[in-house]
Amino acid sequence: MTRVSRRSFGAGLLTAGLVGKAALAQETPRRGGTLVATLGGGEPQACYVPSGGGPSPTFSSSKLLERLASRRMDGEFQGELAEAWKPAADFKSYTVRIRKGVKFHDGHDMTTADVVYSIDEIWKKHATAAALTDFAGVAAPDTDTVVVSFNKPVPEFFFSSLLCSPANYILPKHVYAGSDPLTNPANDAPIGTGPWTFKQWVRGSHFEYARNEGYWRRDTPYLDRLIIRYVRDPAGRAAALEAGDIHIGVSNPVPLPDIKRLAATGKFVATPKGYEEAVWSTTLECNLRNPVFAKHEVRQAMFFAVDRSLIARTVYYGYAQPGTGPIFSPNKEYFAADTFKTAFDPKKAAALLDAAGYPKKAGGKRFKLNLVAAGWLPENAKIGALVEQGLEDIGVDVTLTVPDRSTSIRRIYTDYDFDLAISNQANPSEPVPATTQYFTSDGIRKGVPFRNASGFHTDEVDALVEKIKVETDPGQRKALVAEFQKIVTRECPNLPLVEIESLTVASTRVQNHSNDPNFLAASWHDLWLAS
């Protein structure tokens, strides 16, 4: 099996030695208690969003709903609702053995019918449609197995990653069949197989979950209740942690300067572990619907004009590094260093615009752009100001707006009401479709967030991604992914400004956290509170 590559940032907490001092773990997990958690982001639009919807609904739904498989911290795949899976000799189908004895929260048995429905109606049509373009069908030949078939060979790494995708849950067919899954009321109160059962959603405040007494992992969860609390202001989250009102926060929940201060008290642990399969970035996306971006030299100029090192130092206090391409540097499986580079060079940016036919006019301006900094992370507004300044310095007139979360999603992914957008994405080690869908025609899905908002696509890139999808030889597949990176970094429709070092901050009472390479999307069945 392919292993997950661990992340290593030179300016990170671990190298600085400021992770805090963990509480001494008890030999036996303590049962009982209520864990209160938060995240560095806003309240989701629904508890579960069939099309994904970003980290907020992933965080809230992953405690209630489960996937067929997951990744361990050592990088190995392991079964969850599936016990095992095996490819056919031609890699055009996979046989998946389903775990027996699993019940949904309403008492119904989970069966192969639920798996078939989820793959056919949710994964294929909504959750990972861009990944399943060669999907041929799914069937249950008996009560123990499901066979997933494809029209072309599917690499084992890809298929295993598909089973682990945070969007690919197994839903109850008896709840969703015959409805529009996008508007089903169960999305606001999910019925799943996970360790926690839904109790209530107090909008604007918190989710409350209770222990699933019939959970298939018989000895867990250890806690009685799990509360996911939403605090709009990062400084307010820091205050709530210090007061003991919140026990753990994920995805940079507090202002970055507060992290070292909290860790230094000895009452908190701060760690970058648990993000190996969800490396976050802040991206700059060019909307090719604006004819000014028709030439890739103009798009390149946007990136040459921005000082990424300054963003990493001043906005993220060193907990970030300049981005270079669509596959992030911690991904040792597929990251390619030999790509087109757009380091900070305002003179180069200006020369590119001159050569592309956009010289400065009277008044010193070349053209005007509408820059939207997505409002779901507070750092985006600060980055927007730096991008605005960098572009103004080379003669581009910029109007910057920072809408709230819902307006940002509508403007960037539904209305395409932007020329440049500062957004965010998290990519796992498998590039298809999480990374490739930002650059292919099948990733252009109006109204679906965190996809191809730029509108960029070429026959060359589409064909290359199709080859990546079906190449089963690991070495050949790696070479194809490297070629993909070379093309899209040269074309520059959407590249990371910085790769972010995501951090979890937890009270030393919280035990066994950060034990999953995508900890935000883990079920948290095995967390517990020390006395």
Short mmCIF file of C-alpha atoms in Angstrom, two decimals:
data_model
loop_
_atom_site.label_atom_id
_atom_site.label_comp_id
_atom_site.label_asym_id
_atom_site.label_seq_id
_atom_site.Cartn_x
_atom_site.Cartn_y
_atom_site.Cartn_z
CA MET A 1 0.00 0.00 0.00
CA THR A 2 1.12 3.58 -0.66
CA ARG A 3 1.90 5.57 2.44
CA VAL A 4 0.92 9.10 3.35
CA SER A 5 3.84 11.50 3.38
CA ARG A 6 4.27 13.48 6.59
CA ARG A 7 4.39 17.23 6.38
CA SER A 8 7.45 19.28 7.24
CA PHE A 9 7.38 23.09 7.42
CA GLY A 10 10.57 24.83 8.50
CA ALA A 11 8.78 27.50 10.52
CA GLY A 12 6.17 25.23 12.08
CA LEU A 13 5.30 24.58 15.67
CA LEU A 14 7.11 21.28 15.91
CA THR A 15 10.42 22.69 14.76
CA ALA A 16 9.94 25.64 17.09
CA GLY A 17 9.39 23.26 20.00
CA LEU A 18 6.21 25.00 21.08
CA VAL A 19 3.66 22.19 21.02
CA GLY A 20 2.86 22.51 24.70
CA LYS A 21 3.05 19.77 27.30
CA ALA A 22 0.45 17.02 26.95
CA ALA A 23 -1.35 15.70 29.98
CA LEU A 24 -0.20 12.28 31.11
CA ALA A 25 -2.54 9.77 29.50
CA GLN A 26 -4.31 7.30 31.77
CA GLU A 27 -3.77 3.62 31.02
CA THR A 28 -7.48 3.11 30.40
CA PRO A 29 -9.64 5.67 28.58
CA ARG A 30 -11.97 7.48 30.93
CA ARG A 31 -15.64 7.10 30.06
CA GLY A 32 -18.20 9.90 30.26
CA GLY A 33 -18.14 13.65 29.95
CA THR A 34 -18.92 16.20 27.26
CA LEU A 35 -16.34 17.37 24.74
CA VAL A 36 -16.86 20.84 23.26
CA ALA A 37 -15.15 21.44 19.93
CA THR A 38 -14.88 24.26 17.41
CA LEU A 39 -13.11 24.98 14.14
CA GLY A 40 -11.47 27.87 12.36
CA GLY A 41 -14.43 28.55 10.13
CA GLY A 42 -18.08 29.45 10.10
CA GLU A 43 -21.30 27.55 10.69
CA PRO A 44 -22.22 25.25 7.78
CA GLN A 45 -25.15 25.82 5.45
CA ALA A 46 -26.41 22.36 6.46
CA CYS A 47 -25.12 19.70 8.82
CA TYR A 48 -24.53 17.46 5.78
CA VAL A 49 -24.10 18.67 2.20
CA PRO A 50 -24.27 15.91 -0.46
CA SER A 51 -21.96 17.80 -2.82
CA GLY A 52 -19.31 18.32 -0.14
CA GLY A 53 -19.67 21.96 0.78
CA GLY A 54 -16.25 22.54 2.35
CA PRO A 55 -14.75 21.93 5.80
CA SER A 56 -17.65 23.21 7.92
CA PRO A 57 -20.26 20.62 6.84
CA THR A 58 -17.53 17.97 6.62
CA PHE A 59 -16.68 18.59 10.26
CA SER A 60 -20.28 18.43 11.43
CA SER A 61 -21.42 15.46 9.30
CA SER A 62 -18.38 13.20 9.75
CA LYS A 63 -19.27 12.46 13.36
CA LEU A 64 -22.71 11.14 12.34
CA LEU A 65 -22.12 9.57 8.92
CA GLU A 66 -19.43 7.07 7.96
CA ARG A 67 -17.43 6.01 4.91
CA LEU A 68 -16.46 2.61 3.61
CA ALA A 69 -12.77 3.13 4.40
CA SER A 70 -10.24 5.47 6.00
CA ARG A 71 -6.49 6.11 6.15
CA ARG A 72 -4.33 5.38 9.16
CA MET A 73 -1.56 7.72 10.28
CA ASP A 74 1.00 5.29 8.84
CA GLY A 75 -0.61 5.77 5.42
CA GLU A 76 -2.29 2.38 5.10
CA PHE A 77 -5.91 2.11 3.99
CA GLN A 78 -8.27 0.37 6.38
CA GLY A 79 -11.89 -0.69 6.28
CA GLU A 80 -14.70 1.11 8.06
CA LEU A 81 -18.17 0.14 6.81
CA ALA A 82 -16.31 -2.06 4.34
CA GLU A 83 -14.16 -4.86 5.68
CA ALA A 84 -12.09 -5.35 2.51
CA TRP A 85 -11.99 -4.65 -1.23
CA LYS A 86 -10.20 -6.25 -4.16
CA PRO A 87 -9.73 -5.29 -7.83
CA ALA A 88 -10.49 -7.57 -10.76
CA ALA A 89 -7.53 -8.62 -12.88
CA ASP A 90 -8.28 -5.88 -15.44
CA PHE A 91 -8.93 -3.22 -12.75
CA LYS A 92 -12.34 -2.51 -14.28
CA SER A 93 -14.26 -3.61 -11.20
CA TYR A 94 -13.79 -3.90 -7.47
CA THR A 95 -15.51 -6.29 -5.09
CA VAL A 96 -16.21 -4.72 -1.69
CA ARG A 97 -17.10 -6.84 1.33
CA ILE A 98 -19.55 -4.97 3.55
CA ARG A 99 -19.38 -5.01 7.34
CA LYS A 100 -22.23 -6.91 8.97
CA GLY A 101 -24.11 -5.97 12.12
CA VAL A 102 -24.09 -2.19 11.51
CA LYS A 103 -27.26 -0.23 12.26
CA PHE A 104 -28.38 3.26 11.40
CA HIS A 105 -29.33 5.58 14.25
CA ASP A 106 -33.03 4.91 13.66
CA GLY A 107 -32.53 1.16 14.17
CA HIS A 108 -32.55 0.04 10.52
CA ASP A 109 -29.83 -2.37 9.49
CA MET A 110 -27.22 -1.04 7.07
CA THR A 111 -27.27 -3.33 4.04
CA THR A 112 -25.75 -3.58 0.61
CA ALA A 113 -28.85 -1.77 -0.68
CA ASP A 114 -27.75 1.33 1.22
CA VAL A 115 -24.25 1.06 -0.24
CA VAL A 116 -25.56 0.63 -3.79
CA TYR A 117 -27.93 3.59 -3.38
CA SER A 118 -25.22 5.83 -1.91
CA ILE A 119 -22.73 5.11 -4.69
CA ASP A 120 -25.27 5.29 -7.52
CA GLU A 121 -27.35 8.25 -6.38
CA ILE A 122 -25.09 10.32 -4.10
CA TRP A 123 -21.46 9.70 -5.05
CA LYS A 124 -22.05 9.54 -8.80
CA LYS A 125 -24.46 12.46 -9.05
CA HIS A 126 -23.26 14.79 -6.32
CA ALA A 127 -20.39 13.99 -3.97
CA THR A 128 -17.64 12.90 -6.36
CA ALA A 129 -19.16 13.16 -9.80
CA ALA A 130 -15.88 14.45 -11.26
CA ALA A 131 -14.13 11.30 -10.04
CA LEU A 132 -16.70 8.87 -11.44
CA THR A 133 -16.81 9.83 -15.09
CA ASP A 134 -15.94 6.22 -16.03
CA PHE A 135 -18.41 4.70 -13.59
CA ALA A 136 -20.34 1.84 -15.21
CA GLY A 137 -22.56 0.74 -12.33
CA VAL A 138 -22.80 -0.83 -8.92
CA ALA A 139 -24.61 -4.02 -7.90
CA ALA A 140 -24.98 -6.29 -4.89
CA PRO A 141 -24.61 -9.94 -5.98
CA ASP A 142 -25.39 -11.09 -2.43
CA THR A 143 -26.00 -9.68 1.05
CA ASP A 144 -22.28 -9.43 1.86
CA THR A 145 -20.68 -7.84 -1.19
CA VAL A 146 -20.99 -4.95 -3.61
CA VAL A 147 -19.32 -4.82 -7.01
CA VAL A 148 -18.39 -1.40 -8.38
CA SER A 149 -17.75 -1.45 -12.13
CA PHE A 150 -16.02 0.97 -14.48
CA ASN A 151 -15.75 1.36 -18.24
CA LYS A 152 -11.97 1.73 -18.00
CA PRO A 153 -9.22 0.49 -15.65
CA VAL A 154 -9.18 2.26 -12.29
CA PRO A 155 -5.94 2.42 -10.25
CA GLU A 156 -6.10 0.80 -6.83
CA PHE A 157 -4.74 3.92 -5.09
CA PHE A 158 -7.52 5.96 -6.71
CA PHE A 159 -10.26 3.52 -5.76
CA SER A 160 -9.07 3.19 -2.17
CA SER A 161 -8.91 6.97 -1.90
CA LEU A 162 -12.44 7.16 -3.31
CA LEU A 163 -13.70 4.97 -0.48
CA CYS A 164 -11.98 7.32 1.98
CA SER A 165 -13.26 10.57 0.49
CA PRO A 166 -14.79 12.84 3.17
CA ALA A 167 -17.76 13.38 0.83
CA ASN A 168 -18.51 9.70 0.18
CA TYR A 169 -20.72 8.62 3.05
CA ILE A 170 -23.08 5.67 3.20
CA LEU A 171 -26.57 7.10 3.60
CA PRO A 172 -29.81 5.31 4.58
CA LYS A 173 -31.70 4.47 1.42
CA HIS A 174 -35.01 4.39 3.30
CA VAL A 175 -34.50 8.06 4.25
CA TYR A 176 -33.21 9.44 0.93
CA ALA A 177 -34.71 7.31 -1.86
CA GLY A 178 -37.39 9.12 -3.84
CA SER A 179 -36.31 12.55 -2.64
CA ASP A 180 -34.02 15.27 -3.88
CA PRO A 181 -30.93 14.54 -1.74
CA LEU A 182 -29.83 18.17 -1.94
CA THR A 183 -32.96 19.35 -0.11
CA ASN A 184 -33.82 16.32 2.03
CA PRO A 185 -34.61 17.46 5.61
CA ALA A 186 -32.26 14.76 6.90
CA ASN A 187 -29.35 16.93 5.78
CA ASP A 188 -30.04 19.15 8.78
CA ALA A 189 -30.41 16.20 11.19
CA PRO A 190 -28.45 13.30 9.63
CA ILE A 191 -29.26 9.67 10.32
CA GLY A 192 -26.09 7.68 9.94
CA THR A 193 -24.10 4.80 11.38
CA GLY A 194 -21.49 6.90 13.17
CA PRO A 195 -20.52 6.98 16.85
CA TRP A 196 -22.67 10.04 17.52
CA THR A 197 -26.39 10.59 17.11
CA PHE A 198 -27.92 13.93 16.27
CA LYS A 199 -29.76 15.67 19.13
CA GLN A 200 -30.22 19.30 18.09
CA TRP A 201 -28.90 22.21 16.05
CA VAL A 202 -29.23 25.59 17.72
CA ARG A 203 -28.54 27.77 14.71
CA GLY A 204 -25.97 30.44 15.32
CA SER A 205 -24.69 28.55 18.34
CA HIS A 206 -23.95 24.81 18.26
CA PHE A 207 -24.67 21.21 17.31
CA GLU A 208 -25.34 18.70 20.08
CA TYR A 209 -24.60 14.99 19.57
CA ALA A 210 -25.05 12.06 21.94
CA ARG A 211 -23.25 8.73 22.21
CA ASN A 212 -24.57 6.09 19.81
CA GLU A 213 -25.32 3.27 22.25
CA GLY A 214 -25.61 0.79 19.37
CA TYR A 215 -22.36 1.72 17.64
CA TRP A 216 -20.66 -1.18 15.84
CA ARG A 217 -17.35 -0.45 17.60
CA ARG A 218 -18.83 -1.79 20.81
CA ASP A 219 -16.60 -0.05 23.38
CA THR A 220 -16.81 3.43 21.92
CA PRO A 221 -17.43 6.30 21.95
CA TYR A 222 -16.01 6.99 25.39
CA LEU A 223 -17.69 10.37 25.77
CA ASP A 224 -21.35 10.94 26.59
CA ARG A 225 -21.81 13.98 24.39
CA LEU A 226 -20.06 15.97 21.69
CA ILE A 227 -20.83 19.65 21.19
CA ILE A 228 -19.66 21.53 18.08
CA ARG A 229 -19.78 25.19 18.99
CA TYR A 230 -19.52 28.10 16.56
CA VAL A 231 -17.85 31.32 17.61
CA ARG A 232 -17.57 33.88 14.83
CA ASP A 233 -14.52 35.73 16.17
CA PRO A 234 -11.17 33.83 16.38
CA ALA A 235 -10.24 35.88 19.45
CA GLY A 236 -13.52 34.75 21.01
CA ARG A 237 -12.54 31.12 20.39
CA ALA A 238 -9.22 31.71 22.14
CA ALA A 239 -11.04 33.23 25.12
CA ALA A 240 -13.48 30.28 25.23
CA LEU A 241 -10.55 27.82 25.20
CA GLU A 242 -8.84 29.65 28.06
CA ALA A 243 -12.08 29.73 30.03
CA GLY A 244 -12.57 25.98 29.56
CA ASP A 245 -15.79 26.46 27.60
CA ILE A 246 -14.20 24.83 24.54
CA HIS A 247 -11.80 21.88 24.80
CA ILE A 248 -10.45 21.52 21.27
CA GLY A 249 -10.34 23.50 18.05
CA VAL A 250 -9.26 22.37 14.59
CA SER A 251 -8.05 24.18 11.45
CA ASN A 252 -6.33 27.14 13.10
CA PRO A 253 -9.20 27.98 15.46
CA VAL A 254 -7.53 30.95 17.18
CA PRO A 255 -5.46 33.93 15.99
CA LEU A 256 -2.05 32.58 15.05
CA PRO A 257 -0.17 34.82 17.53
CA ASP A 258 -2.24 33.23 20.32
CA ILE A 259 -1.06 29.70 19.52
CA LYS A 260 2.39 30.05 21.07
CA ARG A 261 0.93 31.92 24.02
CA LEU A 262 -1.64 29.23 24.76
CA ALA A 263 0.90 26.41 24.36
CA ALA A 264 3.31 28.21 26.70
CA THR A 265 0.78 28.06 29.56
CA GLY A 266 1.17 24.29 29.73
CA LYS A 267 -2.60 23.90 29.61
CA PHE A 268 -2.85 23.41 25.85
CA VAL A 269 -1.28 21.37 23.09
CA ALA A 270 -0.87 22.79 19.58
CA THR A 271 0.01 20.37 16.81
CA PRO A 272 0.06 20.18 12.99
CA LYS A 273 -0.59 16.44 13.12
CA GLY A 274 -3.86 15.30 11.63
CA TYR A 275 -3.71 17.26 8.38
CA GLU A 276 -1.53 14.97 6.27
CA GLU A 277 -4.49 14.18 4.01
CA ALA A 278 -5.92 17.70 4.06
CA VAL A 279 -3.16 20.16 3.25
CA TRP A 280 -4.78 23.57 3.03
CA SER A 281 -3.85 26.46 0.78
CA THR A 282 -5.00 29.97 0.00
CA THR A 283 -5.49 30.26 -3.75
CA LEU A 284 -5.84 33.02 -6.30
CA GLU A 285 -8.26 32.18 -9.13
CA CYS A 286 -8.55 34.04 -12.44
CA ASN A 287 -12.00 34.10 -14.01
CA LEU A 288 -11.39 33.30 -17.67
CA ARG A 289 -14.88 34.52 -18.53
CA ASN A 290 -13.26 37.96 -18.45
CA PRO A 291 -11.52 38.37 -21.84
CA VAL A 292 -8.60 40.17 -20.20
CA PHE A 293 -7.45 36.74 -18.98
CA ALA A 294 -7.56 35.10 -22.42
CA LYS A 295 -3.75 35.11 -22.61
CA HIS A 296 -1.92 33.01 -20.05
CA GLU A 297 0.77 35.71 -19.81
CA VAL A 298 -1.79 38.00 -18.19
CA ARG A 299 -2.68 35.30 -15.68
CA GLN A 300 1.01 34.72 -14.98
CA ALA A 301 1.42 38.42 -14.30
CA MET A 302 -1.16 38.23 -11.50
CA PHE A 303 1.05 35.78 -9.63
CA PHE A 304 4.36 37.54 -10.35
CA ALA A 305 2.82 40.67 -8.79
CA VAL A 306 2.05 39.06 -5.41
CA ASP A 307 4.67 38.63 -2.66
CA ARG A 308 3.81 35.19 -1.29
CA SER A 309 6.65 35.23 1.23
CA LEU A 310 5.23 38.43 2.69
CA ILE A 311 1.83 36.74 3.04
CA ALA A 312 3.40 33.75 4.80
CA ARG A 313 5.34 35.99 7.21
CA THR A 314 2.80 38.68 8.02
CA VAL A 315 -0.60 37.04 7.65
CA TYR A 316 0.28 33.54 8.84
CA TYR A 317 3.14 34.49 11.20
CA GLY A 318 5.39 31.91 9.57
CA TYR A 319 2.84 29.06 9.74
CA ALA A 320 2.74 28.89 5.94
CA GLN A 321 5.08 28.77 2.98
CA PRO A 322 4.79 30.13 -0.56
CA GLY A 323 2.81 27.90 -2.88
CA THR A 324 4.27 26.70 -6.16
CA GLY A 325 1.70 24.54 -7.92
CA PRO A 326 -1.61 22.68 -7.77
CA ILE A 327 -0.14 19.71 -5.88
CA PHE A 328 1.31 20.88 -2.62
CA SER A 329 4.89 20.23 -1.52
CA PRO A 330 4.03 17.93 1.44
CA ASN A 331 2.58 15.43 -1.06
CA LYS A 332 5.66 13.27 -1.61
CA GLU A 333 3.64 10.89 -3.77
CA TYR A 334 2.97 13.35 -6.59
CA PHE A 335 4.56 16.76 -5.95
CA ALA A 336 6.80 17.88 -8.82
CA ALA A 337 9.34 20.64 -8.21
CA ASP A 338 10.20 21.04 -11.90
CA THR A 339 7.34 23.32 -12.95
CA PHE A 340 6.78 26.87 -14.15
CA LYS A 341 7.52 29.25 -11.27
CA THR A 342 5.94 32.63 -10.56
CA ALA A 343 8.10 34.09 -7.79
CA PHE A 344 7.53 37.70 -6.70
CA ASP A 345 8.81 39.92 -9.52
CA PRO A 346 6.78 43.11 -10.20
CA LYS A 347 9.02 44.08 -13.14
CA LYS A 348 8.36 40.71 -14.76
CA ALA A 349 4.62 41.12 -14.13
CA ALA A 350 4.61 44.57 -15.74
CA ALA A 351 6.60 43.34 -18.73
CA LEU A 352 4.17 40.47 -19.29
CA LEU A 353 1.21 42.85 -19.29
CA ASP A 354 2.98 45.21 -21.68
CA ALA A 355 3.77 42.38 -24.09
CA ALA A 356 0.21 41.03 -23.84
CA GLY A 357 -1.17 44.35 -25.09
CA TYR A 358 -2.10 45.99 -21.78
CA PRO A 359 0.29 48.93 -21.33
CA LYS A 360 -0.42 51.65 -18.81
CA LYS A 361 -2.90 54.24 -20.01
CA ALA A 362 -3.25 57.87 -19.03
CA GLY A 363 -3.47 57.89 -15.25
CA GLY A 364 -1.16 54.90 -14.95
CA LYS A 365 -3.81 52.17 -15.07
CA ARG A 366 -3.99 49.17 -17.43
CA PHE A 367 -7.44 47.71 -16.68
CA LYS A 368 -9.81 47.23 -13.76
CA LEU A 369 -10.49 43.98 -11.86
CA ASN A 370 -13.05 42.92 -9.27
CA LEU A 371 -11.25 41.00 -6.49
CA VAL A 372 -13.35 38.86 -4.13
CA ALA A 373 -11.70 37.58 -0.95
CA ALA A 374 -13.86 34.74 0.35
CA GLY A 375 -15.11 35.57 3.83
CA TRP A 376 -14.96 32.12 5.40
CA LEU A 377 -11.42 32.60 6.78
CA PRO A 378 -10.35 35.87 8.44
CA GLU A 379 -6.90 35.72 6.84
CA ASN A 380 -8.43 36.03 3.36
CA ALA A 381 -9.33 39.69 3.88
CA LYS A 382 -5.76 40.52 4.89
CA ILE A 383 -4.42 38.61 1.89
CA GLY A 384 -6.89 40.46 -0.31
CA ALA A 385 -5.40 43.78 0.79
CA LEU A 386 -1.88 42.59 -0.04
CA VAL A 387 -2.95 41.25 -3.44
CA GLU A 388 -4.75 44.52 -4.14
CA GLN A 389 -1.62 46.49 -3.31
CA GLY A 390 0.61 44.25 -5.43
CA LEU A 391 -1.64 44.62 -8.45
CA GLU A 392 -2.07 48.37 -7.98
CA ASP A 393 1.72 48.67 -7.99
CA ILE A 394 1.86 47.29 -11.54
CA GLY A 395 -1.00 49.45 -12.79
CA VAL A 396 -4.03 47.21 -12.31
CA ASP A 397 -7.04 49.00 -10.81
CA VAL A 398 -8.59 46.70 -8.19
CA THR A 399 -11.88 46.79 -6.32
CA LEU A 400 -11.68 44.48 -3.28
CA THR A 401 -14.74 43.05 -1.53
CA VAL A 402 -14.89 40.55 1.36
CA PRO A 403 -18.38 38.99 1.42
CA ASP A 404 -19.64 36.68 4.16
CA ARG A 405 -19.52 32.89 3.68
CA SER A 406 -22.83 32.38 1.91
CA THR A 407 -22.35 35.41 -0.34
CA SER A 408 -18.79 34.31 -1.15
CA ILE A 409 -20.01 30.88 -2.23
CA ARG A 410 -22.71 32.42 -4.41
CA ARG A 411 -20.46 35.02 -6.02
CA ILE A 412 -17.52 32.68 -6.71
CA TYR A 413 -19.21 29.35 -7.49
CA THR A 414 -22.74 30.21 -8.66
CA ASP A 415 -22.80 33.67 -10.19
CA TYR A 416 -19.10 33.73 -11.17
CA ASP A 417 -19.25 37.37 -10.08
CA PHE A 418 -15.51 38.00 -9.79
CA ASP A 419 -12.43 38.61 -11.89
CA LEU A 420 -9.99 37.38 -9.26
CA ALA A 421 -10.97 35.33 -6.21
CA ILE A 422 -9.03 34.51 -3.08
CA SER A 423 -10.32 31.15 -1.91
CA ASN A 424 -9.08 28.04 -0.11
CA GLN A 425 -8.83 24.36 -0.83
CA ALA A 426 -7.60 21.21 0.91
CA ASN A 427 -6.05 18.46 -1.15
CA PRO A 428 -5.40 14.82 -0.26
CA SER A 429 -2.52 12.82 -1.70
CA GLU A 430 -4.72 11.41 -4.50
CA PRO A 431 -4.95 14.19 -7.15
CA VAL A 432 -8.11 12.91 -8.90
CA PRO A 433 -10.53 14.57 -8.54
CA ALA A 434 -9.77 16.82 -5.56
CA THR A 435 -6.98 18.66 -7.37
CA THR A 436 -7.66 18.01 -11.05
CA GLN A 437 -11.28 19.17 -10.91
CA TYR A 438 -10.08 22.77 -10.54
CA PHE A 439 -8.60 22.56 -14.06
CA THR A 440 -10.91 20.28 -16.09
CA SER A 441 -14.18 20.80 -17.90
CA ASP A 442 -15.99 18.23 -15.74
CA GLY A 443 -15.03 20.30 -12.69
CA ILE A 444 -17.09 23.26 -13.94
CA ARG A 445 -20.28 22.74 -11.92
CA LYS A 446 -22.31 25.88 -11.46
CA GLY A 447 -23.51 26.24 -7.88
CA VAL A 448 -21.18 23.56 -6.48
CA PRO A 449 -18.52 25.09 -4.22
CA PHE A 450 -14.82 24.31 -4.28
CA ARG A 451 -14.65 23.23 -7.91
CA ASN A 452 -13.49 24.88 -11.15
CA ALA A 453 -14.71 28.44 -10.71
CA SER A 454 -12.12 29.88 -13.09
CA GLY A 455 -13.73 28.21 -16.12
CA PHE A 456 -10.31 27.08 -17.35
CA HIS A 457 -10.19 23.89 -19.41
CA THR A 458 -8.34 22.66 -22.47
CA ASP A 459 -8.55 19.49 -24.51
CA GLU A 460 -4.93 18.79 -23.56
CA VAL A 461 -5.55 18.94 -19.81
CA ASP A 462 -8.84 17.04 -20.03
CA ALA A 463 -7.16 14.26 -22.02
CA LEU A 464 -4.20 14.14 -19.64
CA VAL A 465 -6.44 13.77 -16.61
CA GLU A 466 -8.33 10.99 -18.38
CA LYS A 467 -4.99 9.17 -18.75
CA ILE A 468 -4.19 9.71 -15.08
CA LYS A 469 -7.55 8.19 -14.14
CA VAL A 470 -6.86 4.87 -15.89
CA GLU A 471 -3.09 4.43 -15.48
CA THR A 472 -2.61 1.52 -13.06
CA ASP A 473 1.21 1.51 -13.12
CA PRO A 474 2.34 3.74 -10.18
CA GLY A 475 5.47 5.03 -11.91
CA GLN A 476 3.72 5.91 -15.15
CA ARG A 477 0.91 7.57 -13.23
CA LYS A 478 3.37 9.72 -11.30
CA ALA A 479 4.93 10.90 -14.59
CA LEU A 480 1.52 11.87 -15.95
CA VAL A 481 0.70 13.84 -12.80
CA ALA A 482 4.04 15.67 -13.13
CA GLU A 483 3.12 16.66 -16.69
CA PHE A 484 -0.26 17.91 -15.46
CA GLN A 485 1.50 20.16 -12.95
CA LYS A 486 3.83 21.58 -15.61
CA ILE A 487 0.91 22.55 -17.85
CA VAL A 488 -1.36 24.18 -15.28
CA THR A 489 1.44 26.13 -13.57
CA ARG A 490 2.31 27.59 -16.97
CA GLU A 491 -1.35 28.36 -17.70
CA CYS A 492 -1.89 29.92 -14.23
CA PRO A 493 -5.70 29.89 -13.96
CA ASN A 494 -5.62 28.96 -10.28
CA LEU A 495 -2.54 28.55 -8.09
CA PRO A 496 -1.85 28.61 -4.37
CA LEU A 497 -0.50 31.79 -2.89
CA VAL A 498 0.56 29.92 0.24
CA GLU A 499 0.41 26.41 1.64
CA ILE A 500 -0.98 26.71 5.16
CA GLU A 501 0.23 24.79 8.16
CA SER A 502 -3.06 23.81 9.78
CA LEU A 503 -3.02 23.41 13.53
CA THR A 504 -5.18 21.84 16.21
CA VAL A 505 -5.26 23.48 19.63
CA ALA A 506 -6.52 21.31 22.49
CA SER A 507 -6.72 21.31 26.24
CA THR A 508 -4.31 18.83 27.77
CA ARG A 509 -7.39 17.03 29.10
CA VAL A 510 -8.30 15.92 25.56
CA GLN A 511 -6.77 12.53 24.87
CA ASN A 512 -6.13 10.60 21.64
CA HIS A 513 -6.74 13.53 19.31
CA SER A 514 -4.93 14.30 16.02
CA ASN A 515 -4.68 10.56 15.37
CA ASP A 516 -6.07 10.58 11.81
CA PRO A 517 -4.44 12.07 8.67
CA ASN A 518 -7.68 14.01 8.09
CA PHE A 519 -8.59 14.57 11.72
CA LEU A 520 -11.25 17.19 10.99
CA ALA A 521 -13.18 14.58 8.97
CA ALA A 522 -12.62 11.69 11.41
CA SER A 523 -15.47 10.31 13.50
CA TRP A 524 -13.85 11.09 16.87
CA HIS A 525 -15.18 7.86 18.33
CA ASP A 526 -12.00 7.29 20.34
CA LEU A 527 -11.44 10.71 21.96
CA TRP A 528 -11.79 11.03 25.71
CA LEU A 529 -11.29 13.53 28.53
CA ALA A 530 -8.76 13.01 31.31
CA SER A 531 -9.97 13.88 34.77
#
